Amino acid sequence: MSARNILVINCGSSSIKFALVNETQETFMLSGLAERLGSPEAVLHWQQGEQKDSLVLPGADHRLALSHLLPVVQQAAAGELHGIGHRVVHGGEHFSGASRLDATSLQAIRQVAPLAPLHNPANLQGIEAAMKLFPELVQVAVFDTAFHQSLPEHAYRYAVPQALYAEHGVRRYGFHGTSHRYVSQKAAQMAGLPAEASSWLVAHLGNGCSTCAVENGHSRDTSMGLTPLEGLVMGTRSGDVDPNLHSHLARTLGWSLEQIDSMLNKDSGLLGLSGLSNDMRTLEQAREQGHDGATLAIEVFCYRLAKSLAAMSCALRRLDGLIFTGGIGENSALIRSKTVNHLSLLGLQLDAQANARCVRGVAGAIHADGHPRVLVVPTNEERQIALDTLALLD
Ligand code: ADP
């Protein structure tokens, strides 16, 4: 059989990110973004090799954008499209792996929507449009939460009354599962170890950030919780705060739940601490020029990250290595170095030259000789979604 092509779709409330993935090629055959959907400025951008194109689609919704995408995809795939893989944020306890999309799985995704009120309805919009437009194609949902369904109960339960878990699903779910799974498998390959017999700490550091403990190919703990707000300092999210902060702000400042939610999700993290930007590149440059807020934001980010990784080590019996991934993890030698400096009790130490070399998609080992393994592994969630879709086609 010739190599197959899968279209990977990630729908947000006003955007669709997509990539056409061939099972034997590392680079995407086609990739792009439809953005500002539902507005007069709606536009579709795509890139095929070096060639970039766009199409303005005033007022287009998800379905219209996908219908314009179809001929572009068919042309790039030379008419050979074998399936569609959809990223879905929340699978609740219902999905511990990828699932073929049909009436039953769609209903289950709708049922868990209250756990991800911003994300799942947007994902569903894209799925429903794609199923109508491509009824003959196999379509698969791949969940950000599914990899973490292997967490033991002592890692996923909150110390709150049982009924909140039993009746309302209040527990830790974790996110970024597709990335944690992909990079831990890649790291095992790089280290010449079987994925099913190796143990990793993973730091996925993008706009959202999370850590994960992966043992023998299974997630054993992760820093995000019921929602992606828990855990590390992120671009605009606070990560962990004292849960009493909510009542404190309501009581002392009269803030509403919506104001507190918005502050913790959109105005906090690197942006809130620095008072400057949520973008690590900007903060690194500002720190070089002596900006106090940027300096502090980077210090807090790295300390909290190291603290989380040390906590994750409780879930492992052995450590085969620490993995850095995501835009910051793959590119920032400074963040990797500062974080590892806080982890000397785990015996970790970097090789400064190797650390500086691993940027812009370069994978590699960055630990000093004789110290536990530290790897930079570029993530590729689209490829993992395509592989999961292909596995269900088989
Ligand atoms: P997303 O979570 O949206 O996929 P990315 O994984 O692309 O985000 O990560 C975005 C983050 O990576 C931003 O904070 C950006 O500043 C950071 N980043 C990208 N390149 C560099 C770099 N060379 N040095 C430091 N940070 C970088």
Coordinates of C-alpha atoms and ligand atoms in Angstrom, one line a residue:
M1 CA 0.0 0.0 0.0
S2 CA 1.3 3.5 -0.8
A3 CA 2.0 5.9 2.1
R4 CA -1.3 7.4 3.4
N5 CA -2.3 11.0 4.0
I6 CA -4.2 12.3 7.0
L7 CA -5.7 15.8 7.5
V8 CA -5.2 16.9 11.1
I9 CA -7.7 19.6 12.3
N10 CA -7.6 21.7 15.5
C11 CA -10.7 23.9 15.8
G12 CA -10.8 26.8 18.1
S13 CA -13.9 29.1 18.6
S14 CA -12.8 31.4 15.7
S15 CA -10.0 29.4 14.1
I16 CA -9.0 26.2 12.4
K17 CA -5.4 25.0 12.4
F18 CA -4.7 22.2 10.0
A19 CA -1.9 20.1 8.6
L20 CA -1.7 17.4 5.9
V21 CA 0.5 14.6 7.3
N22 CA 1.9 11.8 5.2
E23 CA 2.8 8.7 7.2
T24 CA 6.3 8.4 5.8
Q25 CA 7.3 12.1 5.7
E26 CA 8.5 14.2 8.6
T27 CA 7.5 17.5 7.1
F28 CA 3.9 18.4 6.5
M29 CA 2.6 18.3 2.9
L30 CA 0.4 21.3 3.6
S31 CA -0.3 23.4 6.7
G32 CA -2.2 26.5 7.6
L33 CA -4.7 28.4 9.6
A34 CA -8.2 29.8 9.1
E35 CA -8.7 32.7 11.5
R36 CA -11.2 35.3 12.6
L37 CA -14.0 33.0 11.5
G38 CA -17.4 34.4 12.0
S39 CA -16.1 38.0 11.4
P40 CA -15.8 40.2 8.3
E41 CA -12.0 39.6 8.4
A42 CA -12.2 35.8 8.2
V43 CA -9.2 34.5 6.2
L44 CA -7.6 31.2 5.2
H45 CA -3.8 31.0 5.0
W46 CA -1.9 27.9 3.9
Q47 CA 1.6 26.9 3.0
Q48 CA 2.8 24.1 0.7
G49 CA 6.6 23.7 0.6
E50 CA 7.9 27.2 0.2
Q51 CA 4.7 28.5 -1.4
K52 CA 2.3 30.6 0.8
D53 CA -1.3 31.5 -0.2
S54 CA -4.3 33.1 1.4
L55 CA -8.0 33.5 0.7
V56 CA -10.2 36.2 2.3
L57 CA -13.6 34.7 3.2
P58 CA -15.6 37.6 4.8
G59 CA -18.1 36.2 7.3
A60 CA -17.1 32.6 6.8
D61 CA -17.9 30.0 9.5
H62 CA -16.0 26.7 10.2
R63 CA -18.0 24.9 7.6
L64 CA -17.4 27.4 4.8
A65 CA -13.7 27.6 5.7
L66 CA -13.4 23.8 5.6
S67 CA -15.2 23.7 2.2
H68 CA -12.6 26.1 0.8
L69 CA -9.9 24.1 2.3
L70 CA -11.0 20.8 0.7
P71 CA -9.8 21.4 -2.9
V72 CA -6.5 22.7 -1.5
V73 CA -6.1 19.5 0.5
Q74 CA -7.1 17.2 -2.3
Q75 CA -4.7 18.9 -4.6
A76 CA -1.8 18.7 -2.1
A77 CA -2.7 15.0 -1.5
A78 CA -3.1 14.3 -5.2
G79 CA -6.6 13.0 -4.4
E80 CA -5.4 10.5 -1.8
L81 CA -6.8 11.6 1.5
H82 CA -7.4 8.6 3.8
G83 CA -8.8 10.1 7.0
I84 CA -9.2 13.1 9.3
G85 CA -7.8 13.4 12.8
H86 CA -9.4 16.0 15.1
R87 CA -7.8 17.4 18.2
V88 CA -10.3 17.4 21.1
V89 CA -9.3 19.1 24.3
H90 CA -11.4 17.2 26.9
G91 CA -12.3 13.5 26.8
G92 CA -13.2 13.3 30.5
E93 CA -13.1 9.8 31.9
H94 CA -14.8 8.5 28.9
F95 CA -11.8 8.4 26.5
S96 CA -8.5 6.8 27.4
G97 CA -7.4 6.8 23.8
A98 CA -8.3 8.0 20.3
S99 CA -11.8 7.2 19.1
R100 CA -13.5 6.9 15.7
L101 CA -16.1 9.5 15.4
D102 CA -19.7 8.3 15.2
A103 CA -23.0 9.2 16.8
T104 CA -22.0 7.5 20.1
S105 CA -18.5 9.2 20.4
L106 CA -20.0 12.6 19.4
Q107 CA -22.6 12.3 22.2
A108 CA -19.8 11.4 24.7
I109 CA -17.8 14.5 23.6
R110 CA -20.9 16.7 24.1
Q111 CA -21.5 15.2 27.5
V112 CA -18.0 16.2 28.8
A113 CA -18.3 19.7 27.3
P114 CA -19.1 21.3 30.7
L115 CA -15.6 20.3 31.8
A116 CA -14.1 22.4 28.9
P117 CA -16.8 25.0 28.1
L118 CA -14.5 27.1 25.9
H119 CA -12.8 24.3 24.0
N120 CA -15.0 21.2 23.4
P121 CA -17.9 23.2 21.8
A122 CA -15.4 24.7 19.3
N123 CA -13.8 21.3 18.6
L124 CA -17.3 19.9 18.0
Q125 CA -18.2 22.7 15.6
G126 CA -15.2 21.6 13.4
I127 CA -16.0 17.9 13.7
E128 CA -19.6 18.4 12.8
A129 CA -18.7 20.5 9.8
A130 CA -16.0 18.1 8.6
M131 CA -18.3 15.1 9.0
K132 CA -20.9 16.8 6.8
L133 CA -18.4 17.8 4.2
F134 CA -16.4 14.5 4.1
P135 CA -19.0 11.8 5.0
E136 CA -17.1 9.1 3.3
L137 CA -13.8 9.6 5.2
V138 CA -13.0 7.9 8.5
Q139 CA -12.7 10.7 11.2
V140 CA -11.0 10.2 14.5
A141 CA -10.9 12.3 17.7
V142 CA -7.6 12.5 19.6
F143 CA -7.9 13.9 23.2
D144 CA -5.5 16.1 25.1
T145 CA -6.6 14.4 28.3
A146 CA -6.6 10.7 27.2
F147 CA -2.9 9.9 27.9
H148 CA -3.4 10.9 31.5
Q149 CA -6.3 8.5 32.2
S150 CA -3.6 6.1 33.5
L151 CA -2.9 8.3 36.5
P152 CA -3.4 6.4 39.8
E153 CA -6.3 7.6 41.9
H154 CA -4.0 9.1 44.5
A155 CA -2.6 11.4 41.8
Y156 CA -5.9 12.5 40.2
R157 CA -8.1 13.0 43.2
Y158 CA -8.5 16.4 45.0
A159 CA -8.9 16.4 48.7
V160 CA -12.5 17.7 48.5
P161 CA -15.7 15.9 49.4
Q162 CA -16.2 12.7 47.5
A163 CA -19.5 13.7 46.1
L164 CA -17.9 16.4 44.0
Y165 CA -15.9 13.7 42.2
A166 CA -18.6 11.0 42.1
E167 CA -21.4 13.3 41.0
H168 CA -19.7 16.1 39.2
G169 CA -16.4 14.7 37.8
V170 CA -14.3 17.1 39.9
R171 CA -10.8 15.5 39.6
R172 CA -7.5 16.2 37.9
Y173 CA -7.5 15.3 34.2
G174 CA -4.3 16.8 32.8
F175 CA -3.8 18.2 29.3
H176 CA -1.0 18.2 26.6
G177 CA -1.2 14.4 26.6
T178 CA -0.6 14.1 22.9
S179 CA 2.7 16.0 23.2
H180 CA 3.9 14.2 26.4
R181 CA 3.2 10.9 24.7
Y182 CA 4.9 11.8 21.5
V183 CA 8.1 13.3 23.0
S184 CA 8.5 10.5 25.6
Q185 CA 8.4 7.9 22.8
K186 CA 10.9 9.9 20.8
A187 CA 13.2 10.3 23.8
A188 CA 13.2 6.5 24.3
Q189 CA 14.2 6.1 20.6
M190 CA 16.9 8.7 21.0
A191 CA 18.3 7.0 24.1
G192 CA 18.0 3.5 22.6
L193 CA 15.6 2.4 25.3
P194 CA 12.2 0.6 24.8
A195 CA 9.4 3.1 25.5
E196 CA 7.6 0.4 27.4
A197 CA 10.5 0.1 29.8
S198 CA 11.7 3.6 30.5
S199 CA 10.9 6.5 32.8
W200 CA 10.8 10.2 31.9
L201 CA 10.1 13.6 33.3
V202 CA 8.7 15.9 30.6
A203 CA 8.4 19.7 30.6
H204 CA 6.1 20.9 27.8
L205 CA 6.7 24.7 27.7
G206 CA 4.6 26.6 25.1
N207 CA 2.0 29.3 25.8
G208 CA 0.5 26.7 28.0
C209 CA 3.0 24.7 30.2
S210 CA 2.8 21.4 32.0
T211 CA 5.0 18.7 33.4
C212 CA 4.4 15.0 33.3
A213 CA 5.9 11.8 34.8
V214 CA 5.9 9.0 32.2
E215 CA 6.6 5.4 33.2
N216 CA 6.8 2.6 30.8
G217 CA 4.8 4.5 28.2
H218 CA 2.0 5.6 30.7
S219 CA 1.4 9.0 32.3
R220 CA 1.6 8.6 36.1
D221 CA 1.2 12.3 37.1
T222 CA 0.9 15.7 35.5
S223 CA 0.7 19.3 36.6
M224 CA -2.5 20.4 35.0
G225 CA -5.7 19.5 36.7
L226 CA -9.5 19.8 36.2
T227 CA -8.6 22.7 33.9
P228 CA -5.4 23.8 32.2
L229 CA -5.0 26.6 34.8
E230 CA -3.4 24.3 37.5
G231 CA 0.4 23.9 37.9
L232 CA 3.1 25.9 36.2
V233 CA 3.5 29.6 35.5
M234 CA 2.4 30.0 31.8
G235 CA 2.2 32.8 29.2
T236 CA -0.9 34.4 30.7
R237 CA -2.1 31.8 33.2
S238 CA -1.1 32.0 36.9
G239 CA -0.8 28.3 37.5
D240 CA -1.1 27.3 41.2
V241 CA -2.3 30.0 43.6
D242 CA -3.8 29.7 47.0
P243 CA -7.4 28.6 46.4
N244 CA -8.5 31.1 48.9
L245 CA -7.3 33.9 46.5
H246 CA -10.8 33.7 45.0
S247 CA -12.7 34.5 48.2
H248 CA -10.0 37.0 49.2
L249 CA -10.5 39.0 46.0
A250 CA -14.2 38.8 46.2
R251 CA -14.3 39.9 49.8
T252 CA -11.7 42.6 49.7
L253 CA -12.1 44.0 46.2
G254 CA -15.6 42.9 45.4
W255 CA -14.4 41.1 42.3
S256 CA -16.9 38.8 40.4
L257 CA -16.1 35.2 39.5
E258 CA -15.8 36.3 35.8
Q259 CA -13.2 39.0 36.7
I260 CA -11.2 36.5 38.8
D261 CA -11.3 33.9 36.1
S262 CA -10.2 36.3 33.5
M263 CA -7.4 37.7 35.6
L264 CA -6.0 34.2 36.4
N265 CA -6.3 33.0 32.8
K266 CA -5.5 36.0 30.7
D267 CA -3.6 38.6 32.7
S268 CA -1.3 36.5 34.9
G269 CA 1.7 34.2 34.4
L270 CA 4.7 35.7 32.6
L271 CA 2.6 38.6 31.4
G272 CA 1.3 39.5 34.9
L273 CA 4.6 39.0 36.7
S274 CA 6.7 41.0 34.1
G275 CA 4.1 43.7 33.4
L276 CA 5.5 43.5 29.9
S277 CA 4.8 40.4 27.8
N278 CA 3.6 36.8 27.7
D279 CA 6.3 35.9 25.1
M280 CA 9.5 34.4 26.4
R281 CA 11.6 35.8 23.6
T282 CA 10.6 39.4 24.5
L283 CA 11.2 38.7 28.2
E284 CA 14.7 37.2 27.5
Q285 CA 15.6 40.4 25.5
A286 CA 14.2 42.7 28.2
R287 CA 16.1 40.8 30.9
E288 CA 19.3 41.3 29.0
Q289 CA 18.6 45.1 29.2
G290 CA 18.0 44.9 32.9
H291 CA 14.2 44.9 33.0
D292 CA 13.2 44.0 36.6
G293 CA 9.8 42.6 35.7
A294 CA 11.2 40.3 33.0
T295 CA 14.0 39.2 35.3
L296 CA 11.5 38.3 38.0
A297 CA 9.1 36.5 35.6
I298 CA 11.9 34.3 34.4
E299 CA 13.1 33.5 37.9
V300 CA 9.6 32.5 39.1
F301 CA 8.9 30.5 35.9
C302 CA 12.1 28.4 36.3
Y303 CA 11.8 27.9 40.0
R304 CA 8.2 26.8 39.8
L305 CA 9.0 24.5 36.9
A306 CA 11.8 22.9 38.8
K307 CA 9.6 22.5 41.8
S308 CA 7.0 20.8 39.7
L309 CA 9.5 18.4 38.1
A310 CA 10.9 17.5 41.5
A311 CA 7.3 16.8 42.7
M312 CA 6.7 14.6 39.5
S313 CA 9.7 12.5 40.4
C314 CA 7.6 11.0 43.2
A315 CA 5.6 9.2 40.6
L316 CA 8.7 7.4 39.2
R317 CA 10.8 4.5 40.5
R318 CA 13.7 5.3 38.1
L319 CA 14.7 8.3 36.0
D320 CA 16.0 7.7 32.4
G321 CA 15.9 11.4 31.6
L322 CA 14.3 14.8 31.6
I323 CA 12.8 16.1 28.4
F324 CA 12.3 19.7 27.3
T325 CA 9.8 20.5 24.6
G326 CA 7.3 23.2 23.3
G327 CA 8.4 26.6 22.0
I328 CA 10.3 27.6 25.2
G329 CA 11.6 24.1 25.9
E330 CA 12.9 23.6 22.4
N331 CA 14.5 27.1 22.1
S332 CA 15.4 28.6 25.3
A333 CA 18.9 27.5 26.6
L334 CA 18.5 30.1 29.4
I335 CA 15.3 28.6 30.8
R336 CA 16.6 25.0 30.5
S337 CA 19.8 26.0 32.3
K338 CA 18.1 28.0 35.1
T339 CA 15.6 25.2 35.7
V340 CA 18.2 22.4 35.8
N341 CA 20.3 24.5 38.3
H342 CA 17.4 24.2 40.8
L343 CA 17.5 20.4 40.4
S344 CA 21.0 19.5 41.6
L345 CA 19.5 17.2 44.2
L346 CA 18.4 15.0 41.3
G347 CA 22.0 15.0 40.1
L348 CA 21.1 16.9 36.9
Q349 CA 23.7 19.1 35.2
L350 CA 23.9 20.5 31.7
D351 CA 26.7 20.7 29.1
A352 CA 26.6 24.5 28.2
Q353 CA 27.7 24.0 24.6
A354 CA 25.2 21.2 23.9
N355 CA 22.5 23.2 25.6
A356 CA 23.2 26.2 23.3
R357 CA 23.2 24.0 20.2
C358 CA 19.7 22.6 20.7
V359 CA 17.5 25.4 19.3
R360 CA 15.1 25.8 16.4
G361 CA 14.1 22.2 16.0
V362 CA 17.5 20.7 16.8
A363 CA 17.0 17.6 19.0
G364 CA 19.7 16.3 21.2
A365 CA 21.2 15.4 24.6
I366 CA 22.3 18.4 26.6
H367 CA 23.5 16.9 29.9
A368 CA 27.0 17.0 31.1
D369 CA 29.0 13.7 31.0
G370 CA 28.3 11.4 33.9
H371 CA 25.0 13.1 34.8
P372 CA 21.4 11.9 34.3
R373 CA 20.1 12.3 30.7
V374 CA 18.5 15.7 29.7
L375 CA 17.1 15.8 26.2
V376 CA 15.6 18.4 23.9
V377 CA 12.9 16.8 21.8
P378 CA 10.8 18.9 19.4
T379 CA 7.1 18.0 19.8
N380 CA 4.8 17.2 16.9
E381 CA 1.2 16.9 18.0
E382 CA -0.1 16.9 14.5
R383 CA 2.0 13.9 13.6
Q384 CA 0.9 12.0 16.7
I385 CA -2.7 12.8 15.9
A386 CA -2.2 11.5 12.3
L387 CA -0.5 8.3 13.7
D388 CA -3.4 7.7 16.1
T389 CA -5.9 8.2 13.2
L390 CA -3.9 5.8 11.0
A391 CA -3.9 3.2 13.8
L392 CA -7.7 3.3 13.9
L393 CA -7.9 3.0 10.1
D394 CA -6.0 -0.3 10.4
Ligands
ADP1 P1 1.7 27.1 21.7 O1 1.6 26.6 23.1 O2 0.8 28.2 21.4 O3 1.9 26.0 20.7 P2 4.6 27.4 21.3 O4 4.9 25.9 21.7 O5 4.9 27.8 20.0 O6 3.2 27.8 21.8 O7 5.5 28.3 22.3 C1 5.4 29.6 22.4 C2 6.5 30.2 23.4 O8 7.8 29.7 22.9 C3 6.5 31.7 23.4 O9 6.6 32.1 24.8 C4 7.7 32.0 22.7 O10 8.3 33.2 23.1 C5 8.6 30.9 23.0 N1 9.8 30.8 22.1 C6 9.8 30.6 20.8 N2 11.1 30.7 20.3 C7 11.8 31.1 21.4 C8 13.2 31.4 21.5 N3 14.1 31.3 20.5 N4 13.7 31.7 22.8 C9 12.8 31.7 23.8 N5 11.5 31.4 23.7 C10 11.0 31.1 22.5

